[in-house]
XYZ file of C-alpha atoms in Angstrom:
86
model
C 141.609 -89.853 55.108
C 141.491 -93.569 54.462
C 144.203 -93.377 51.825
C 146.495 -91.416 54.133
C 146.207 -94.116 56.804
C 146.360 -97.109 54.453
C 149.366 -95.706 52.585
C 150.849 -94.135 55.746
C 151.143 -90.771 53.991
C 150.721 -87.380 55.583
C 152.031 -85.174 52.768
C 148.940 -85.188 50.581
C 147.338 -82.071 49.122
C 143.918 -83.223 50.309
C 145.181 -83.327 53.907
C 146.416 -79.751 53.616
C 142.994 -78.726 52.281
C 141.155 -80.485 55.108
C 143.417 -78.953 57.736
C 143.040 -75.520 56.186
C 139.294 -75.899 56.393
C 139.270 -77.190 59.984
C 141.830 -74.797 61.506
C 139.168 -72.273 62.502
C 138.346 -69.636 65.044
C 136.690 -70.994 68.187
C 134.007 -68.325 67.667
C 131.230 -69.912 65.614
C 130.042 -66.516 64.393
C 133.374 -66.082 62.570
C 132.939 -69.229 60.474
C 132.379 -68.482 56.798
C 129.646 -69.811 54.514
C 132.037 -72.239 52.804
C 132.673 -73.957 56.130
C 129.081 -73.764 57.372
C 127.706 -75.340 54.183
C 129.896 -78.413 54.623
C 131.164 -79.446 58.031
C 127.916 -79.144 60.046
C 126.371 -81.731 57.693
C 128.563 -84.429 59.245
C 126.986 -86.591 61.923
C 128.541 -86.863 65.372
C 129.930 -90.276 64.405
C 131.533 -88.797 61.289
C 132.987 -85.896 63.281
C 134.401 -88.373 65.786
C 135.969 -90.369 62.942
C 137.671 -87.232 61.641
C 138.887 -86.451 65.168
C 140.376 -89.956 65.420
C 142.108 -89.402 62.080
C 143.463 -86.060 63.334
C 144.846 -87.816 66.409
C 146.532 -90.362 64.119
C 147.962 -87.480 62.101
C 149.208 -85.828 65.286
C 151.149 -88.967 66.253
C 152.662 -89.518 62.812
C 156.395 -88.707 62.871
C 156.223 -86.966 59.480
C 153.123 -84.894 60.167
C 153.668 -81.401 58.756
C 151.157 -79.895 61.199
C 151.837 -78.502 64.645
C 150.076 -79.947 67.665
C 148.319 -76.578 68.076
C 146.911 -76.749 64.546
C 145.643 -80.284 65.084
C 144.172 -79.348 68.469
C 142.301 -76.403 66.907
C 140.947 -78.708 64.202
C 139.722 -81.184 66.851
C 138.152 -78.369 68.858
C 136.470 -77.080 65.705
C 134.829 -80.470 65.142
C 133.652 -80.558 68.765
C 132.138 -77.105 68.228
C 130.500 -78.300 65.010
C 128.765 -81.055 66.986
C 127.649 -78.613 69.690
C 126.636 -75.864 67.268
C 124.532 -78.218 65.174
C 122.505 -79.389 68.171
C 121.695 -75.912 69.465
């Protein structure tokens, strides 16, 4: 994430991987083990940092992702925070 901002690049393979992982169903029960073993380990502060990065990505003129995809990713992180505290 840091490299994408510092170098002002949005066409990185790692970004595609992150977005593919975060573009999830809003139904927590549909999340797979791969996702559940990783993203819920982030703290709320870390989730918020990723959300801020997603918002940066959304505003970037060369972003290859639709606003809907980025919104789903943000909503997924909000659900991660809620799901972890239940």
